[in-house]
Coordinates of C-alpha atoms and ligand atoms in Angstrom, one line a residue:
X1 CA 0.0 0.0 0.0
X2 CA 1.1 3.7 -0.5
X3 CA 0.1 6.0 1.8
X4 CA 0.6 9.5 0.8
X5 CA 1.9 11.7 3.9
X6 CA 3.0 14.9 2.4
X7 CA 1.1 17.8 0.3
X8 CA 2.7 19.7 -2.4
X9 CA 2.4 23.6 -1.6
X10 CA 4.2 27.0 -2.3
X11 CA 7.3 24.8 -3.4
X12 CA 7.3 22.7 -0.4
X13 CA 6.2 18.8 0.6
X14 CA 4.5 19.6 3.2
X15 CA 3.7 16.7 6.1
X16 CA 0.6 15.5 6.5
X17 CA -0.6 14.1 10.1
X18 CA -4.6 15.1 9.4
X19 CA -7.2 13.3 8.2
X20 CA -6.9 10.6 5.7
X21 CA -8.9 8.2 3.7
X22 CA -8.1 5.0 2.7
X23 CA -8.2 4.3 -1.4
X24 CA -9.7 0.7 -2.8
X25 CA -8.6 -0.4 -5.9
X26 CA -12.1 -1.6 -8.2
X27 CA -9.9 -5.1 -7.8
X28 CA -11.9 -7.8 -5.9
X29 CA -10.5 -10.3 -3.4
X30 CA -11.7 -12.5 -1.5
X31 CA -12.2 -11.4 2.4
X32 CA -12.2 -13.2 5.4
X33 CA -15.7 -14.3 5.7
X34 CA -15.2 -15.4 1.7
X35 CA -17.3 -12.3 0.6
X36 CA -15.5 -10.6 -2.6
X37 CA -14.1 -6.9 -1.9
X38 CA -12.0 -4.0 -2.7
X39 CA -8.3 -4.3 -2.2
X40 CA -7.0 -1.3 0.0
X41 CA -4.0 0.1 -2.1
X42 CA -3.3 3.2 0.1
X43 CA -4.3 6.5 1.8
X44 CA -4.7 10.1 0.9
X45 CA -4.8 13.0 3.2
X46 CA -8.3 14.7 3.7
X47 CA -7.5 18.1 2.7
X48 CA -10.2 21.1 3.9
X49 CA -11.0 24.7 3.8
X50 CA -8.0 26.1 5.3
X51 CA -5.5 23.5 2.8
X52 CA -7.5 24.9 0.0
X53 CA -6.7 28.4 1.3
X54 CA -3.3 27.8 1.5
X55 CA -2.6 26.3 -2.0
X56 CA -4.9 28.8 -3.8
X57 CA -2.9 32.1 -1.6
X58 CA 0.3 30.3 -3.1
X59 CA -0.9 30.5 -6.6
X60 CA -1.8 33.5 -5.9
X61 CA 1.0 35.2 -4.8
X62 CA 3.3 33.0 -7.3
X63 CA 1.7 34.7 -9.9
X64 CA 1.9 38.2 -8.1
X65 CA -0.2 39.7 -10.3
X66 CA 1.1 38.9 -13.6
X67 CA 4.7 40.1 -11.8
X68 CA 6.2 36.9 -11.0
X69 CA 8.9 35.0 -11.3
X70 CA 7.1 32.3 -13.5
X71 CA 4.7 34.6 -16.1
X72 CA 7.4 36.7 -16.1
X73 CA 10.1 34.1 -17.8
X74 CA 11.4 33.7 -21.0
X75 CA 9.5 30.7 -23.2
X76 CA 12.6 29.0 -23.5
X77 CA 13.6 28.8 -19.1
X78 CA 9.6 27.8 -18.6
X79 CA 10.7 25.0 -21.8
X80 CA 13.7 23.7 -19.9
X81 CA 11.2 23.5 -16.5
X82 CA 9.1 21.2 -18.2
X83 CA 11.6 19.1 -19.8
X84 CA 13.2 18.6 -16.4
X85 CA 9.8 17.6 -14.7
X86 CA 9.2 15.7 -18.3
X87 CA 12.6 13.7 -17.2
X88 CA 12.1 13.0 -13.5
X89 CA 8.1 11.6 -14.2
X90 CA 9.8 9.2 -16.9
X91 CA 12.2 7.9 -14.5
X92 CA 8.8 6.9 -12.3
X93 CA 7.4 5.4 -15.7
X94 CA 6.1 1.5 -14.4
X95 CA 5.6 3.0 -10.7
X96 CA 2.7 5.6 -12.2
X97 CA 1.4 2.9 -15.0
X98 CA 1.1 0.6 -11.8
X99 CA -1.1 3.1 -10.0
X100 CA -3.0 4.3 -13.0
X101 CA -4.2 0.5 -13.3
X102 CA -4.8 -0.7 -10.1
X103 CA -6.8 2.4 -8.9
X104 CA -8.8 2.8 -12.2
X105 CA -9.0 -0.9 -13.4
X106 CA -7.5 0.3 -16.9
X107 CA -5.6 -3.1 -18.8
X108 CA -2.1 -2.3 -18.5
X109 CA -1.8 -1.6 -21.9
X110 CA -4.0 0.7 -22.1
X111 CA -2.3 2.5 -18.8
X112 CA 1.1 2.0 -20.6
X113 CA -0.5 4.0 -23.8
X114 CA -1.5 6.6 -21.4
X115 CA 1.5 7.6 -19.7
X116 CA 3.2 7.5 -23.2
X117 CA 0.7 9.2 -24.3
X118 CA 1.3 12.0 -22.1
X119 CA 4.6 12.6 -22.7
X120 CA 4.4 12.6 -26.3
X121 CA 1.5 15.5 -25.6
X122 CA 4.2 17.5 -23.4
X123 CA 6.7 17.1 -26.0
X124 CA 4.3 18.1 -29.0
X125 CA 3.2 21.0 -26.6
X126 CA 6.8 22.0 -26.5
X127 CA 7.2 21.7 -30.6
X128 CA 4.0 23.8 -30.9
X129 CA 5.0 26.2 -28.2
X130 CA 8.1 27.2 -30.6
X131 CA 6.5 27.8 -33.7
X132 CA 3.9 29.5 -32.0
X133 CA 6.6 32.0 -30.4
X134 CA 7.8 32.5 -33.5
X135 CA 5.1 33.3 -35.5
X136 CA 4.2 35.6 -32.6
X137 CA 7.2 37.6 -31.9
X138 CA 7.0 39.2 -35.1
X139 CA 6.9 42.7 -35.5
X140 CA 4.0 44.1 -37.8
X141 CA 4.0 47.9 -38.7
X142 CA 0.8 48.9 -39.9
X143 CA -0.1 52.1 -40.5
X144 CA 2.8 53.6 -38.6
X145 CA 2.4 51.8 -35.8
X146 CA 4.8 49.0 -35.1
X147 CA 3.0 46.0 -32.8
X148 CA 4.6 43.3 -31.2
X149 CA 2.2 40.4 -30.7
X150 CA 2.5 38.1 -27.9
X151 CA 0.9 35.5 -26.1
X152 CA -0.1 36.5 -22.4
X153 CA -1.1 34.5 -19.5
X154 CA -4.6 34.4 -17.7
X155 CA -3.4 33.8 -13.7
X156 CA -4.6 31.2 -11.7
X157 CA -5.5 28.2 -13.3
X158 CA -7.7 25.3 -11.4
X159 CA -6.9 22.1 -13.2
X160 CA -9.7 19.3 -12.5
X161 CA -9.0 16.1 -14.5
X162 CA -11.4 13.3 -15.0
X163 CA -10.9 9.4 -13.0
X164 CA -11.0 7.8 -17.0
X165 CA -7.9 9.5 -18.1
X166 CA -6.3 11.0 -14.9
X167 CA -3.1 11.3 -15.8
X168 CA -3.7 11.9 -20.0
X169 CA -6.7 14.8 -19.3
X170 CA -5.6 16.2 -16.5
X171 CA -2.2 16.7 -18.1
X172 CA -3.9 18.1 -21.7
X173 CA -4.7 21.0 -19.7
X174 CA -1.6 21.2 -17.0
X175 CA 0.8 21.5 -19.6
X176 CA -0.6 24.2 -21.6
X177 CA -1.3 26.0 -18.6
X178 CA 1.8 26.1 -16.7
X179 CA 3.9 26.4 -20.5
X180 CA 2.1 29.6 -21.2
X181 CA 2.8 31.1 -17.8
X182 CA -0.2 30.4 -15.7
X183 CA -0.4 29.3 -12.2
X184 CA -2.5 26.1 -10.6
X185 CA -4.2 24.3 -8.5
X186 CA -4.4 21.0 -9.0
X187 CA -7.6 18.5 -7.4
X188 CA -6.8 14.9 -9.0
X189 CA -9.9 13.0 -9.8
X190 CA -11.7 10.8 -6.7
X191 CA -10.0 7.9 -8.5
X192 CA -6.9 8.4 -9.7
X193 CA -5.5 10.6 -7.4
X194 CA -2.4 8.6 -5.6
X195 CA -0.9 8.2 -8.8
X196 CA 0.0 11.9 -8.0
X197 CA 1.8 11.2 -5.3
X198 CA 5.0 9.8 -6.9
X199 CA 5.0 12.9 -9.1
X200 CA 5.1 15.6 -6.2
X201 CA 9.0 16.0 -6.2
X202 CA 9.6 16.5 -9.5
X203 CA 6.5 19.5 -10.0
X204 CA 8.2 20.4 -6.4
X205 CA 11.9 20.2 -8.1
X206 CA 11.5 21.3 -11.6
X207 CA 9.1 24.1 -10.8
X208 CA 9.4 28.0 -9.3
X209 CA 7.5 27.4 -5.9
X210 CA 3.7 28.0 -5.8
X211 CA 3.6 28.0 -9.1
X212 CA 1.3 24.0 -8.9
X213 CA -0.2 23.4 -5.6
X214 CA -1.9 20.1 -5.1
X215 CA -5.2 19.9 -3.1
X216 CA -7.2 16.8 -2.1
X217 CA -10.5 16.4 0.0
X218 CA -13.8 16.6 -1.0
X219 CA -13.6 18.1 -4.2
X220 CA -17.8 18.9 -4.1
X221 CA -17.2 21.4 -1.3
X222 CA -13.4 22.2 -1.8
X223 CA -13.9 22.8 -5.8
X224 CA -17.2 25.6 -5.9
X225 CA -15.1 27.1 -2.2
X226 CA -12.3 27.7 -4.7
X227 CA -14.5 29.0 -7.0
X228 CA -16.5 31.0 -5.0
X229 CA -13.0 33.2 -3.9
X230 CA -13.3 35.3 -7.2
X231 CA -9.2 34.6 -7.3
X232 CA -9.8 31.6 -10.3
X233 CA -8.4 33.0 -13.2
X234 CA -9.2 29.7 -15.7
X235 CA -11.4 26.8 -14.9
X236 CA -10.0 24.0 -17.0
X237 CA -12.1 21.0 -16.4
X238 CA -12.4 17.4 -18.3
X239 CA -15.3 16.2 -16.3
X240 CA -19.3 16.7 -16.4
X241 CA -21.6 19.1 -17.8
X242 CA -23.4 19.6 -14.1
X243 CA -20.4 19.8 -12.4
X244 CA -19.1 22.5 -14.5
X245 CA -22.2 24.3 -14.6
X246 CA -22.2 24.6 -11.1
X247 CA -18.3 25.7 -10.6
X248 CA -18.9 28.8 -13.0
X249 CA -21.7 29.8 -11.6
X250 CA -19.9 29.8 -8.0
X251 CA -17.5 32.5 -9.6
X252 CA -18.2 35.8 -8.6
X253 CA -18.1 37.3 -11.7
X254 CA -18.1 35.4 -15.3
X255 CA -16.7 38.3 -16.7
X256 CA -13.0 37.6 -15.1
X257 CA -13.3 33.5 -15.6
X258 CA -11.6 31.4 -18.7
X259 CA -13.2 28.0 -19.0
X260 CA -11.6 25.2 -20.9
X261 CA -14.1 22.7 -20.2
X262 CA -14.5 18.9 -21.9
X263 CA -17.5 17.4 -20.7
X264 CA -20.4 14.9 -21.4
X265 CA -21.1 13.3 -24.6
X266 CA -24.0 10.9 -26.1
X267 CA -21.4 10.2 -29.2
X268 CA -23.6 8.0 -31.6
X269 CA -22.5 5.5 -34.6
X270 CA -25.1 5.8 -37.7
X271 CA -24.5 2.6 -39.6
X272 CA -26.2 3.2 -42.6
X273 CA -27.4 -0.3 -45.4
X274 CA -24.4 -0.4 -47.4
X275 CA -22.2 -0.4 -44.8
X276 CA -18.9 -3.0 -44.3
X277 CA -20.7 -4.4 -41.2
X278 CA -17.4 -6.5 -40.5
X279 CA -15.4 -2.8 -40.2
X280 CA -18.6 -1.7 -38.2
X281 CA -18.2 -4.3 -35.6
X282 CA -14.8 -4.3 -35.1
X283 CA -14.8 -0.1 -34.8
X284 CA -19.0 0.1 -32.7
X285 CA -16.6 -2.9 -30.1
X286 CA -13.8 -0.7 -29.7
X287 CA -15.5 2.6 -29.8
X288 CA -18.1 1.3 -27.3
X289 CA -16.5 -1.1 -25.2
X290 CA -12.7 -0.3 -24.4
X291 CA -11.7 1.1 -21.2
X292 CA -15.0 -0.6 -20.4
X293 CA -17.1 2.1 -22.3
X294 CA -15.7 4.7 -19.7
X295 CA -14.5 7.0 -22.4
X296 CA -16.3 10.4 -22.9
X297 CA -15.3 10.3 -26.7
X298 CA -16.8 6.3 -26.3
X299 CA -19.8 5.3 -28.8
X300 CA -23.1 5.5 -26.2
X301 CA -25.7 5.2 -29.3
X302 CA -26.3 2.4 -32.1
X303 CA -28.0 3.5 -35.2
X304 CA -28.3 1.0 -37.6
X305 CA -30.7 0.6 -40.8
X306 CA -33.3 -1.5 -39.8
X307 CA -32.9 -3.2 -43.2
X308 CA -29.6 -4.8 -41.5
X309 CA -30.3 -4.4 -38.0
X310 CA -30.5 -8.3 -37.8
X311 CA -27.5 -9.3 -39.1
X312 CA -25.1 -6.4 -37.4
X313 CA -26.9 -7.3 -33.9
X314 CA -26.0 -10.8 -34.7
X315 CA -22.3 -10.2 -35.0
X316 CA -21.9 -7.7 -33.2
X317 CA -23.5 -9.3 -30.0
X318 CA -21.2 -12.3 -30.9
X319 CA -17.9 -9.8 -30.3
X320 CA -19.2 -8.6 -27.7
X321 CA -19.6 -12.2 -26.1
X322 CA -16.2 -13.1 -27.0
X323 CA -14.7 -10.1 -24.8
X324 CA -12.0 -11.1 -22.4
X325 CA -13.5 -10.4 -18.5
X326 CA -10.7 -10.0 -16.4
X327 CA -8.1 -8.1 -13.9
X328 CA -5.9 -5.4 -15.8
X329 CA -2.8 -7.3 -16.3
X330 CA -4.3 -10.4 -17.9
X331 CA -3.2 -10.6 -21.5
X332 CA -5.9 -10.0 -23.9
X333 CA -8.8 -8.7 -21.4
X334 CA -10.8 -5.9 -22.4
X335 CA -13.5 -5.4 -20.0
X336 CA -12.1 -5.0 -16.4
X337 CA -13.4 -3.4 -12.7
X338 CA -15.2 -0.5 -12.7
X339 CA -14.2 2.4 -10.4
X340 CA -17.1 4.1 -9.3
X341 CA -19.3 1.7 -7.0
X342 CA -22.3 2.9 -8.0
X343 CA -21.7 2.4 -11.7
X344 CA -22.9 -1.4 -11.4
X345 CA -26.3 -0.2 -10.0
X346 CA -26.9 2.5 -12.2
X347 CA -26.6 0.4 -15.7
X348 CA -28.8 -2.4 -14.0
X349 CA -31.3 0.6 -13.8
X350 CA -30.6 1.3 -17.1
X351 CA -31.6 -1.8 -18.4
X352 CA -34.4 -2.8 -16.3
X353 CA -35.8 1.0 -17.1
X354 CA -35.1 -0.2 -21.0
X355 CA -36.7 -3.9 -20.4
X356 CA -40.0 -1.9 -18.8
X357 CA -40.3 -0.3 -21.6
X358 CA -40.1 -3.1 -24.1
X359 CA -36.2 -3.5 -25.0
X360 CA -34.5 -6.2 -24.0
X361 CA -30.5 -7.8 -23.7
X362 CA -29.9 -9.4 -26.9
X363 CA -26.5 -11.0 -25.7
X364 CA -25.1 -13.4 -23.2
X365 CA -25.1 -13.2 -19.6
X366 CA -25.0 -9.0 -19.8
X367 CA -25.1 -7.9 -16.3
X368 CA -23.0 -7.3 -12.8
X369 CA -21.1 -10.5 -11.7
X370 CA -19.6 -8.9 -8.8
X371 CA -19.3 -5.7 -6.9
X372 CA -17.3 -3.3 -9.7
X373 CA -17.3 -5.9 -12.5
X374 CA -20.3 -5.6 -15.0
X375 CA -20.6 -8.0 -18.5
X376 CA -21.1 -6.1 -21.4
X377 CA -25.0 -5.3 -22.1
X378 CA -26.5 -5.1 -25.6
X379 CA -29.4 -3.6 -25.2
X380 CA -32.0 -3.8 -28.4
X381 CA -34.5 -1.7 -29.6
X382 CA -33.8 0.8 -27.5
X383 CA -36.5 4.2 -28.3
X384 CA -37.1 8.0 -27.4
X385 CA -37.9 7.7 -23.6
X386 CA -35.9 5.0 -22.2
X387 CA -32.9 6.6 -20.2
X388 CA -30.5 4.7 -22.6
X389 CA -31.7 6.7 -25.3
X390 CA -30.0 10.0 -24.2
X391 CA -28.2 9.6 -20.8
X392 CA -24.7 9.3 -21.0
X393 CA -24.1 5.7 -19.6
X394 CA -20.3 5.9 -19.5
X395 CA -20.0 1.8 -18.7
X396 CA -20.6 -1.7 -20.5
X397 CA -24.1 -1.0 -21.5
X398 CA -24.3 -0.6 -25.8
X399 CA -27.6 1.0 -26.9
X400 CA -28.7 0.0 -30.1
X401 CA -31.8 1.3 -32.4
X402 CA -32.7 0.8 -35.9
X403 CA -33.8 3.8 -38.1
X404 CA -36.1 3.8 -41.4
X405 CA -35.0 6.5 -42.8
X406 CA -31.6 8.1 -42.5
X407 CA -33.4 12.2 -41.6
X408 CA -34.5 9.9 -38.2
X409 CA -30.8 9.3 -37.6
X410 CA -29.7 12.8 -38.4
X411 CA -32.7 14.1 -35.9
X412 CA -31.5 11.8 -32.5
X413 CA -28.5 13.8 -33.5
X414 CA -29.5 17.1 -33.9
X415 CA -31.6 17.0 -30.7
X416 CA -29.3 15.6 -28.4
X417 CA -28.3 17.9 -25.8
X418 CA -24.2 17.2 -26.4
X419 CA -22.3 17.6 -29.5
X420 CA -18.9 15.7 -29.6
X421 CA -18.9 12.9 -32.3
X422 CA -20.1 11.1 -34.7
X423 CA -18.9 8.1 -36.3
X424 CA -20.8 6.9 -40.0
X425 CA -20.3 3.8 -41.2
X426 CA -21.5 3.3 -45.2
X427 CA -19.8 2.5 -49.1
X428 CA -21.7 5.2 -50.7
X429 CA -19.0 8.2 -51.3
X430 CA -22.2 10.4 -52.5
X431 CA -24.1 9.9 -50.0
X432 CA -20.9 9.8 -47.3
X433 CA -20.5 13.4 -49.1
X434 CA -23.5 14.3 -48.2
X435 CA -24.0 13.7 -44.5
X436 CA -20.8 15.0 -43.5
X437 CA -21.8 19.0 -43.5
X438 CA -25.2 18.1 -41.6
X439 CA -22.9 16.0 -38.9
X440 CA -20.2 18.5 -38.3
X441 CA -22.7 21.6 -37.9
X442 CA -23.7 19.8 -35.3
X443 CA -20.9 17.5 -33.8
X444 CA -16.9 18.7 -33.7
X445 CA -15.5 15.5 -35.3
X446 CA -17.0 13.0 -38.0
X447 CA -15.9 9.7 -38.4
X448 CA -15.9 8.1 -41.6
X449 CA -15.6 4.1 -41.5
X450 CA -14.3 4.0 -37.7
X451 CA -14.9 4.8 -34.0
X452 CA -15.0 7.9 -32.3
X453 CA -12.3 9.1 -30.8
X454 CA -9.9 12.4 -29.2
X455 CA -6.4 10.9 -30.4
X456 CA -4.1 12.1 -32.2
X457 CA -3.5 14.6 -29.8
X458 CA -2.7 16.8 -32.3
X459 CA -6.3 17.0 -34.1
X460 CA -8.8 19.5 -32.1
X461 CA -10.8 18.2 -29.2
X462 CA -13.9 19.9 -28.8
X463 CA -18.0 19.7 -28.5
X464 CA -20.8 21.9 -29.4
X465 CA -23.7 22.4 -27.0
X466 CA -23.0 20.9 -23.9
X467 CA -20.3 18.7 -24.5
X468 CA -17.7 21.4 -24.1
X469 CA -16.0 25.0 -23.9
X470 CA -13.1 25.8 -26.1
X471 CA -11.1 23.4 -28.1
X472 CA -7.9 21.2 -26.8
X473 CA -5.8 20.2 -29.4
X474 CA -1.9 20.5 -28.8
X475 CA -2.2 23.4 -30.6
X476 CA -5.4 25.3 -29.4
X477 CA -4.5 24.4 -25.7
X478 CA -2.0 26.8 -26.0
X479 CA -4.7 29.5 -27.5
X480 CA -7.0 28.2 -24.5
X481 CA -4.5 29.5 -21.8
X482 CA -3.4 32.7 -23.1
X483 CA -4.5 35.7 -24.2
X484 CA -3.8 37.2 -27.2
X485 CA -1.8 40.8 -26.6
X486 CA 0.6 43.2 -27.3
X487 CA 3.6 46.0 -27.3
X488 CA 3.0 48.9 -29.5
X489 CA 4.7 51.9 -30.8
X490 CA 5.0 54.3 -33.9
X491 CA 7.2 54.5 -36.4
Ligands
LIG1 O1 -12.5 10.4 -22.3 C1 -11.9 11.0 -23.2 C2 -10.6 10.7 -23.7 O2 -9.9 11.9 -24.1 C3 -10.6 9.7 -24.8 O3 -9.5 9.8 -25.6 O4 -10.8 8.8 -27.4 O5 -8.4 9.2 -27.7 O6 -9.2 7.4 -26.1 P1 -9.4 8.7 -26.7

């Protein structure tokens, strides 16, 4: 077990000797009296009101009004920062992968992809970073008046990642903030968070001090606290769409908040008659199903042409019965224990709410088999009404409806509340062609023949409606933390 017994603030590791909780891994065992339950992997401290205080006052004054140290260094020393924290989290490569599995259940391939991951985003961020200088140092004389552009910083920035990507999110909205010059705050995710803990030293080492803070706690009463202060410069949260209504609204004034914000998404998968339903299997089972569905870029909708609704249900349900069950490590496996210990309870509700109402499970066994582990659900015809229609189910559960006519599939679209993805499965270029301007005025990425997704990195990540605020992207993150400004003179 790792307990964590210091907290990272104003440049020191501070002891710990409050409060603490303990942390369960979603990994069954059996207990004493034979039952199956959580393995206990660790501890983290209970941080409070006057912690949160404390980290947010040394953001604060870290930033010193735009004065200090850190927004007030040259690209290329904040650079050499990050490469030096870049170096010392590498060194802790298989300690963080370890954690990242065995306190979110992710396969360790898939925990191994995310670390890497990670630091190929801080590296492209880097790349990006000196191009963008460039372009931006430029002088421009127009009209007698000679203008330096720059890139500014916002202030403090409160970074809240997500418990599906912890490290990955979290990170996609760190290192853009801290490269451009802000300040933050970090809360790690309720799961996910004593992965953190390895990484104190080198944010504590490589970076000016204040300039991150780490708080832990509650984050439901420490988070809209923060808020509430008026001293949040940038929200940046990957999480969901209540949550980050709530937090902006506990900001005194809108007028003085950035929000980078990736939330909630009810991405849906038209397969229209002509499609390869081989390729639509093979990218509706990853899209819906890895990381156990627990992606907010996953597939959560199944639209399929009723005129081959039989036979892609057939195969499809077929894949999904051949899925590997399993603990994280175990080669092969691709549906694994579930985090949140509710989750299990709220997709039963989900289908039983779906079977009232006149769907039903059209594969094997779908279902909880233990406390956080919970076989893959195919859930068939599932209509307008029926919580599996528009909640975001973000687990095991795959929703699938036929449609008649392809202006019904377009319409679940249009009227859904979020706007991420899309993914359209067909032969057809013409009629491809055709669908692809409807879909992106409404979604922010289209795709053609395979599963939704954010990677490459590098591409824009971004919803309409209430899916998102701004777009990440190696790129636009940098855009996202910064203002656009300037030095002028005349000629
Ligand atoms: O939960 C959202 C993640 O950013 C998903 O990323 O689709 O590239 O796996 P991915």
């Amino acid at each position: 077990p790792l307990h964590q017994k210091s907290l990272l603030v104003n440049g020191q590791l501070k002891i710990w000797n409050g409060e603490t909780r303990p942390v369960y891994s979603p990994m069954l065992t059996q207990g004493g009296d034979g039952a199956l339950e959580r393995v206990e992997i660790g501890s983290l401290p209970v941080t409070g009101k006057a912690e949160a205080d404390e980290a947010l006052d040394a953001a604060v004054a870290a930033y010193d009004n735009g004065r200090g140290e850190w927004p007030t260094m040259s690209v290329a020393q904040r650079i050499a920062c990050v490469e030096d924290f870049t170096r010392q989290i590498l060194a802790k490569r298989s300690e963080i992968v370890n954690l990242l599995m065995w306190e979110i259940g992710k396969s360790l391939p898939d925990s191994e992809k995310e670390f890497d991951r990670t630091i190929v985003y801080i590296k492209d961020t880097i790349d990006a970073l000196k191009k963008l200088d460039n372009d931006n140092s430029r002088f421009q004389i127009v009209d007698g008046t000679i203008g330096q552009i720059r890139r500014s910083p916002l202030g403090v920035t409160l970074c809240l990642g997500p418990y599906n990507y912890p490290l990955n999110e979290t990170f996609t909205t760190l290192i853009p903030a801290l490269i451009m010059g802000n300040v933050v705050v970090i809360k790690p995710p309720k799961f996910g968070a004593l992965l953190y803990y390895p990484m104190l030293e080198a944010f504590r080492s490589a970076f000016p001090a204040g300039v991150v803070n780490t708080i832990y706690g509650k984050g439901s009463e420490l988070v809209p606290y923060l808020m509430g202060s008026g001293k949040i410069n940038v929200l940046a949260l990957i999480g969901s769409s209540r949550v980050a209504d709530q937090l902006k609204k506990a900001h005194p004034k809108s007028n003085r908040l950035r929000a980078v914000l990736g939330l909630d998404a009810k991405n849906a998968a038209i397969i229209l008659p002509d499609a390869d339903l081989d390729l639509a299997v093979k990218e509706c089972i990853a899209g819906s199903l890895s990381f156990n569905g627990q992606r907010c870029t996953a597939i959560k909708m199944i639209l399929v042409h009723q005129s081959i609704a039989e036979a892609f249900l057939r195969r499809f349900s077929e894949a999904v019965n051949a899925l590997k069950i399993g603990m994280p490590w175990e080669k092969g496996v691709m549906i694994t224990p579930l985090p949140d210990t509710e989750k299990c309870a709220y997709l039963t509700e989900c289908i039983e709410d779906a079977k009232a109402r006149g769907a039903r499970v059209i594969n094997e066994g779908g279902g909880e088999v233990a406390e956080t582990l919970f076989k893959p659900a195919v859930v068939f015809p599932v209509s307008e009404g029926m919580k599996l229609y528009r909640e975001e189910q973000f687990g095991p559960v795959v929703p699938v409806a036929p449609f008649e006519d392809i202006e019904d599939a377009l319409d679940y679209v249009i009227s859904s509340d979020y706007g991420q993805q899309v993914s359209l499965f067909g032969s057809d270029p013409h009629q491809i062609a055709a669908l692809v301007d409807p879909l992106v005025n409404q979604v922010c990425r289209v795709n053609l023949n395979c599963q939704c997704q954010r990677g490459p990195d590098v591409f824009p990540f971004a919803g309409r409606k209430d899916s998102a605020e701004g777009t990440l992207s190696v790129h636009d993150a940098l855009r996202a933390f910064s203002i656009r400004s300037m030095v002028a003179t005349k000629e």
